């Protein structure tokens, strides 16, 4: 019975992944529908990324917050799938609830909040401090790592806890447990990445660049947030917290 359940879950998970990839591919490949007739394969391959980028920026200009919300939701979904696979979880055992929570955290949290942060940060340094020289990216990176980074990490943990109906004490415990490790992990990646973010990338495209880098970072974040942080392995007399959801069952 368990084998049948795993096969069914694997089929469901694979179907969702294939459908999502096919949907994205369909949208991208139909950007130039109607004008590519008679084009060679080389012309299509050349124009496709250019026109995709142009279309993305047009949508971004029309609906910046919504576009960034969907972008971050996509990245957090991919990141959590990667995180679970990195933890050794088979396709059939992927926790769809956990993936859904990461999607929602990116949709209602990271996308909109990042939009506000990058706009406020840019206005503060350019208009208030009037630091517009080439070196101004350095204090921007420092402020990002000391204010925005820890704020978002803890917001992410908070959102996951709320969606899991955890008690406030449990959420606070998770925040305290993960704050320092996440800051340390972030220092391995973000200072260098943000030299590009604040030094080269226009403010309206910073979230897209950051989201591409976050495919790596959100894997670390999701793994840290998933629980399973006990320093000693459980014995047969212990209850095991399943993926940090607060539900327990014997190992």
mmCIF file of C-alpha atoms in Angstrom:
data_model
loop_
_atom_site.group_PDB
_atom_site.id
_atom_site.type_symbol
_atom_site.label_atom_id
_atom_site.label_comp_id
_atom_site.label_asym_id
_atom_site.label_seq_id
_atom_site.Cartn_x
_atom_site.Cartn_y
_atom_site.Cartn_z
ATOM 1 C CA UNK A 1 0.000 0.000 0.000
ATOM 2 C CA UNK A 2 2.784 2.419 0.883
ATOM 3 C CA UNK A 3 4.467 1.637 -2.453
ATOM 4 C CA UNK A 4 1.243 2.443 -4.310
ATOM 5 C CA UNK A 5 0.866 5.685 -2.358
ATOM 6 C CA UNK A 6 4.439 6.681 -3.165
ATOM 7 C CA UNK A 7 3.918 5.878 -6.843
ATOM 8 C CA UNK A 8 0.753 7.986 -6.855
ATOM 9 C CA UNK A 9 2.478 10.898 -5.109
ATOM 10 C CA UNK A 10 5.445 10.637 -7.466
ATOM 11 C CA UNK A 11 3.087 10.734 -10.460
ATOM 12 C CA UNK A 12 1.290 13.786 -9.035
ATOM 13 C CA UNK A 13 4.530 15.633 -8.267
ATOM 14 C CA UNK A 14 6.069 14.838 -11.654
ATOM 15 C CA UNK A 15 2.862 15.913 -13.403
ATOM 16 C CA UNK A 16 2.864 19.251 -11.576
ATOM 17 C CA UNK A 17 6.527 19.867 -12.448
ATOM 18 C CA UNK A 18 6.055 18.913 -16.115
ATOM 19 C CA UNK A 19 2.905 21.026 -16.412
ATOM 20 C CA UNK A 20 4.646 24.049 -14.881
ATOM 21 C CA UNK A 21 7.648 23.734 -17.197
ATOM 22 C CA UNK A 22 5.375 23.258 -20.218
ATOM 23 C CA UNK A 23 3.303 26.314 -19.271
ATOM 24 C CA UNK A 24 6.388 28.517 -18.983
ATOM 25 C CA UNK A 25 7.790 27.167 -22.233
ATOM 26 C CA UNK A 26 4.468 27.785 -24.005
ATOM 27 C CA UNK A 27 4.320 31.381 -22.788
ATOM 28 C CA UNK A 28 7.908 32.077 -23.828
ATOM 29 C CA UNK A 29 7.663 30.401 -27.213
ATOM 30 C CA UNK A 30 4.451 32.270 -28.058
ATOM 31 C CA UNK A 31 5.855 35.743 -27.443
ATOM 32 C CA UNK A 32 6.594 36.203 -31.134
ATOM 33 C CA UNK A 33 3.576 34.319 -32.468
ATOM 34 C CA UNK A 34 2.478 35.770 -35.790
ATOM 35 C CA UNK A 35 5.715 37.555 -36.634
ATOM 36 C CA UNK A 36 8.115 34.608 -36.777
ATOM 37 C CA UNK A 37 6.592 33.132 -39.925
ATOM 38 C CA UNK A 38 9.406 32.617 -42.403
ATOM 39 C CA UNK A 39 12.136 33.133 -39.808
ATOM 40 C CA UNK A 40 15.027 30.707 -39.683
ATOM 41 C CA UNK A 41 15.824 28.747 -36.516
ATOM 42 C CA UNK A 42 18.825 31.023 -35.964
ATOM 43 C CA UNK A 43 16.638 34.130 -36.173
ATOM 44 C CA UNK A 44 14.123 32.686 -33.720
ATOM 45 C CA UNK A 45 16.907 31.689 -31.294
ATOM 46 C CA UNK A 46 18.382 35.192 -31.561
ATOM 47 C CA UNK A 47 15.119 37.095 -31.132
ATOM 48 C CA UNK A 48 13.502 34.927 -28.458
ATOM 49 C CA UNK A 49 15.616 36.015 -25.457
ATOM 50 C CA UNK A 50 15.567 39.661 -26.587
ATOM 51 C CA UNK A 51 11.805 39.749 -27.022
ATOM 52 C CA UNK A 52 11.251 37.775 -23.806
ATOM 53 C CA UNK A 53 13.303 40.359 -21.917
ATOM 54 C CA UNK A 54 11.396 43.204 -23.594
ATOM 55 C CA UNK A 55 8.034 41.630 -22.754
ATOM 56 C CA UNK A 56 9.080 41.055 -19.145
ATOM 57 C CA UNK A 57 10.062 44.694 -18.746
ATOM 58 C CA UNK A 58 6.817 45.876 -20.318
ATOM 59 C CA UNK A 59 4.835 43.794 -17.824
ATOM 60 C CA UNK A 60 7.124 44.996 -15.034
ATOM 61 C CA UNK A 61 6.440 48.633 -15.910
ATOM 62 C CA UNK A 62 2.683 48.061 -15.992
ATOM 63 C CA UNK A 63 2.444 46.037 -12.770
ATOM 64 C CA UNK A 64 5.753 46.126 -10.846
ATOM 65 C CA UNK A 65 4.575 44.728 -7.510
ATOM 66 C CA UNK A 66 2.464 41.931 -9.009
ATOM 67 C CA UNK A 67 5.247 40.939 -11.419
ATOM 68 C CA UNK A 68 7.844 40.825 -8.659
ATOM 69 C CA UNK A 69 5.467 38.879 -6.405
ATOM 70 C CA UNK A 70 4.979 36.180 -9.056
ATOM 71 C CA UNK A 71 8.717 36.128 -9.777
ATOM 72 C CA UNK A 72 9.601 35.562 -6.121
ATOM 73 C CA UNK A 73 6.839 32.979 -5.704
ATOM 74 C CA UNK A 74 8.320 31.017 -8.611
ATOM 75 C CA UNK A 75 11.833 31.235 -7.194
ATOM 76 C CA UNK A 76 10.791 30.175 -3.691
ATOM 77 C CA UNK A 77 8.867 27.230 -5.122
ATOM 78 C CA UNK A 78 11.881 26.065 -7.133
ATOM 79 C CA UNK A 79 14.170 26.676 -4.159
ATOM 80 C CA UNK A 80 12.106 24.584 -1.767
ATOM 81 C CA UNK A 81 11.910 21.699 -4.241
ATOM 82 C CA UNK A 82 15.690 21.854 -4.606
ATOM 83 C CA UNK A 83 16.075 22.022 -0.825
ATOM 84 C CA UNK A 84 13.972 18.908 -0.282
ATOM 85 C CA UNK A 85 15.800 17.032 -2.997
ATOM 86 C CA UNK A 86 19.108 18.144 -1.450
ATOM 87 C CA UNK A 87 17.911 16.670 1.846
ATOM 88 C CA UNK A 88 17.471 13.315 0.095
ATOM 89 C CA UNK A 89 13.690 13.416 -0.323
ATOM 90 C CA UNK A 90 12.434 11.353 -3.258
ATOM 91 C CA UNK A 91 10.055 12.843 -5.825
ATOM 92 C CA UNK A 92 7.135 10.871 -4.405
ATOM 93 C CA UNK A 93 7.860 12.106 -0.885
ATOM 94 C CA UNK A 94 8.071 15.824 -1.703
ATOM 95 C CA UNK A 95 6.075 17.792 0.856
ATOM 96 C CA UNK A 96 3.610 19.715 -1.319
ATOM 97 C CA UNK A 97 2.329 21.627 1.697
ATOM 98 C CA UNK A 98 5.810 22.893 2.483
ATOM 99 C CA UNK A 99 6.350 23.842 -1.169
ATOM 100 C CA UNK A 100 3.040 25.700 -1.147
ATOM 101 C CA UNK A 101 4.026 27.618 1.975
ATOM 102 C CA UNK A 102 7.274 28.721 0.347
ATOM 103 C CA UNK A 103 5.324 29.797 -2.735
ATOM 104 C CA UNK A 104 2.972 31.923 -0.614
ATOM 105 C CA UNK A 105 5.904 33.409 1.342
ATOM 106 C CA UNK A 106 7.483 34.542 -1.918
ATOM 107 C CA UNK A 107 4.177 35.798 -3.314
ATOM 108 C CA UNK A 108 2.908 37.871 -0.404
ATOM 109 C CA UNK A 109 6.217 38.511 1.336
ATOM 110 C CA UNK A 110 9.457 38.608 -0.577
ATOM 111 C CA UNK A 111 8.242 40.075 -3.870
ATOM 112 C CA UNK A 112 6.257 43.055 -2.515
ATOM 113 C CA UNK A 113 8.617 43.759 0.392
ATOM 114 C CA UNK A 114 11.695 43.614 -1.840
ATOM 115 C CA UNK A 115 10.077 46.078 -4.246
ATOM 116 C CA UNK A 116 9.600 48.534 -1.380
ATOM 117 C CA UNK A 117 13.091 47.926 0.039
ATOM 118 C CA UNK A 118 14.985 48.554 -3.188
ATOM 119 C CA UNK A 119 13.001 51.707 -3.926
ATOM 120 C CA UNK A 120 13.433 53.113 -0.400
ATOM 121 C CA UNK A 121 17.124 52.185 -0.294
ATOM 122 C CA UNK A 122 17.807 53.821 -3.646
ATOM 123 C CA UNK A 123 15.897 56.995 -2.737
ATOM 124 C CA UNK A 124 17.654 57.239 0.631
ATOM 125 C CA UNK A 125 21.170 56.963 -0.768
ATOM 126 C CA UNK A 126 20.543 59.051 -3.887
ATOM 127 C CA UNK A 127 18.179 61.764 -2.641
ATOM 128 C CA UNK A 128 18.852 62.033 1.094
ATOM 129 C CA UNK A 129 22.556 61.221 1.408
ATOM 130 C CA UNK A 130 23.271 62.103 -2.228
ATOM 131 C CA UNK A 131 25.805 59.297 -2.473
ATOM 132 C CA UNK A 132 25.833 58.623 -6.197
ATOM 133 C CA UNK A 133 29.528 58.017 -6.850
ATOM 134 C CA UNK A 134 30.802 54.651 -8.032
ATOM 135 C CA UNK A 135 31.684 53.549 -4.467
ATOM 136 C CA UNK A 136 28.139 54.080 -3.144
ATOM 137 C CA UNK A 137 27.346 50.407 -3.701
ATOM 138 C CA UNK A 138 29.576 49.520 -0.726
ATOM 139 C CA UNK A 139 27.430 51.167 2.016
ATOM 140 C CA UNK A 140 24.318 49.890 0.224
ATOM 141 C CA UNK A 141 25.605 46.337 0.564
ATOM 142 C CA UNK A 142 26.447 46.901 4.240
ATOM 143 C CA UNK A 143 22.984 48.286 5.015
ATOM 144 C CA UNK A 144 21.364 45.460 3.067
ATOM 145 C CA UNK A 145 23.225 42.812 5.041
ATOM 146 C CA UNK A 146 22.661 44.400 8.442
ATOM 147 C CA UNK A 147 19.008 45.484 8.042
ATOM 148 C CA UNK A 148 17.167 43.947 5.128
ATOM 149 C CA UNK A 149 18.765 40.487 5.183
ATOM 150 C CA UNK A 150 17.975 39.594 8.821
ATOM 151 C CA UNK A 151 14.560 41.274 8.562
ATOM 152 C CA UNK A 152 13.515 39.154 5.597
ATOM 153 C CA UNK A 153 14.971 35.925 6.997
ATOM 154 C CA UNK A 154 12.906 36.349 10.161
ATOM 155 C CA UNK A 155 9.836 37.402 8.188
ATOM 156 C CA UNK A 156 10.163 34.216 6.144
ATOM 157 C CA UNK A 157 10.325 32.070 9.275
ATOM 158 C CA UNK A 158 7.357 33.994 10.729
ATOM 159 C CA UNK A 159 5.232 33.478 7.619
ATOM 160 C CA UNK A 160 5.996 29.763 7.533
ATOM 161 C CA UNK A 161 5.106 29.477 11.214
ATOM 162 C CA UNK A 162 1.790 31.279 10.760
ATOM 163 C CA UNK A 163 0.866 29.091 7.794
ATOM 164 C CA UNK A 164 1.670 26.008 9.904
ATOM 165 C CA UNK A 165 -0.530 27.314 12.730
ATOM 166 C CA UNK A 166 2.399 27.199 15.126
ATOM 167 C CA UNK A 167 2.201 28.803 18.524
ATOM 168 C CA UNK A 168 3.877 32.218 18.860
ATOM 169 C CA UNK A 169 6.409 30.715 21.269
ATOM 170 C CA UNK A 170 7.408 28.116 18.665
ATOM 171 C CA UNK A 171 7.755 30.757 15.952
ATOM 172 C CA UNK A 172 9.882 32.916 18.241
ATOM 173 C CA UNK A 173 12.032 29.903 19.121
ATOM 174 C CA UNK A 174 12.566 29.148 15.420
ATOM 175 C CA UNK A 175 13.485 32.770 14.731
ATOM 176 C CA UNK A 176 16.073 32.753 17.524
ATOM 177 C CA UNK A 177 17.409 29.378 16.393
ATOM 178 C CA UNK A 178 17.857 30.346 12.741
ATOM 179 C CA UNK A 179 18.791 34.060 12.844
ATOM 180 C CA UNK A 180 22.530 33.734 13.399
ATOM 181 C CA UNK A 181 23.059 30.647 11.202
ATOM 182 C CA UNK A 182 21.199 32.324 8.332
ATOM 183 C CA UNK A 183 23.199 35.539 8.679
ATOM 184 C CA UNK A 184 26.437 33.547 8.642
ATOM 185 C CA UNK A 185 25.273 31.492 5.657
ATOM 186 C CA UNK A 186 24.259 34.672 3.857
ATOM 187 C CA UNK A 187 27.713 36.188 4.263
ATOM 188 C CA UNK A 188 29.057 33.360 2.128
ATOM 189 C CA UNK A 189 26.934 34.479 -0.802
ATOM 190 C CA UNK A 190 25.276 37.876 -0.620
ATOM 191 C CA UNK A 191 28.058 40.470 -0.184
ATOM 192 C CA UNK A 192 29.613 39.494 -3.502
ATOM 193 C CA UNK A 193 26.241 39.074 -5.237
ATOM 194 C CA UNK A 194 25.086 42.472 -3.981
ATOM 195 C CA UNK A 195 28.149 44.188 -5.410
ATOM 196 C CA UNK A 196 26.442 43.408 -8.708
ATOM 197 C CA UNK A 197 22.951 44.195 -7.347
ATOM 198 C CA UNK A 198 23.796 47.699 -6.168
ATOM 199 C CA UNK A 199 26.714 48.413 -8.474
ATOM 200 C CA UNK A 200 25.507 47.334 -11.911
ATOM 201 C CA UNK A 201 21.816 46.384 -11.982
ATOM 202 C CA UNK A 202 19.130 49.093 -12.465
ATOM 203 C CA UNK A 203 16.781 49.382 -9.486
ATOM 204 C CA UNK A 204 13.749 48.101 -11.407
ATOM 205 C CA UNK A 205 15.585 44.877 -12.333
ATOM 206 C CA UNK A 206 17.311 44.222 -9.022
ATOM 207 C CA UNK A 207 14.685 41.832 -7.738
ATOM 208 C CA UNK A 208 14.970 39.680 -10.870
ATOM 209 C CA UNK A 209 18.759 39.473 -10.467
ATOM 210 C CA UNK A 210 18.419 38.744 -6.752
ATOM 211 C CA UNK A 211 15.786 36.090 -7.448
ATOM 212 C CA UNK A 212 18.139 34.338 -9.850
ATOM 213 C CA UNK A 213 20.816 34.275 -7.152
ATOM 214 C CA UNK A 214 18.184 33.195 -4.632
ATOM 215 C CA UNK A 215 17.759 29.882 -6.406
ATOM 216 C CA UNK A 216 20.933 29.079 -4.448
ATOM 217 C CA UNK A 217 20.153 31.083 -1.309
ATOM 218 C CA UNK A 218 16.540 30.002 -0.839
ATOM 219 C CA UNK A 219 17.743 26.410 -0.902
ATOM 220 C CA UNK A 220 19.842 27.206 2.165
ATOM 221 C CA UNK A 221 16.992 29.188 3.727
ATOM 222 C CA UNK A 222 14.353 26.534 3.160
ATOM 223 C CA UNK A 223 16.635 23.820 4.525
ATOM 224 C CA UNK A 224 17.321 25.841 7.666
ATOM 225 C CA UNK A 225 13.616 26.626 8.138
ATOM 226 C CA UNK A 226 12.492 23.046 7.641
ATOM 227 C CA UNK A 227 13.443 22.037 11.196
ATOM 228 C CA UNK A 228 15.389 18.812 11.678
ATOM 229 C CA UNK A 229 17.990 20.726 13.640
ATOM 230 C CA UNK A 230 18.438 18.416 16.624
ATOM 231 C CA UNK A 231 22.099 17.931 17.408
ATOM 232 C CA UNK A 232 21.522 14.334 18.532
ATOM 233 C CA UNK A 233 19.838 11.691 16.387
ATOM 234 C CA UNK A 234 16.438 10.547 17.723
ATOM 235 C CA UNK A 235 16.069 7.154 19.359
ATOM 236 C CA UNK A 236 13.070 4.843 19.045
ATOM 237 C CA UNK A 237 11.617 6.395 22.197
ATOM 238 C CA UNK A 238 11.618 9.877 20.666
ATOM 239 C CA UNK A 239 8.918 11.577 18.615
ATOM 240 C CA UNK A 240 10.306 13.107 15.445
ATOM 241 C CA UNK A 241 9.204 16.509 14.220
ATOM 242 C CA UNK A 242 8.230 15.991 10.567
ATOM 243 C CA UNK A 243 9.807 18.745 8.420
ATOM 244 C CA UNK A 244 9.332 21.250 11.222
ATOM 245 C CA UNK A 245 5.532 21.179 10.850
ATOM 246 C CA UNK A 246 4.876 20.657 14.532
ATOM 247 C CA UNK A 247 3.286 17.238 13.915
ATOM 248 C CA UNK A 248 5.021 14.238 15.357
ATOM 249 C CA UNK A 249 5.053 10.513 14.766
ATOM 250 C CA UNK A 250 7.327 7.685 15.876
ATOM 251 C CA UNK A 251 10.401 7.187 13.694
#
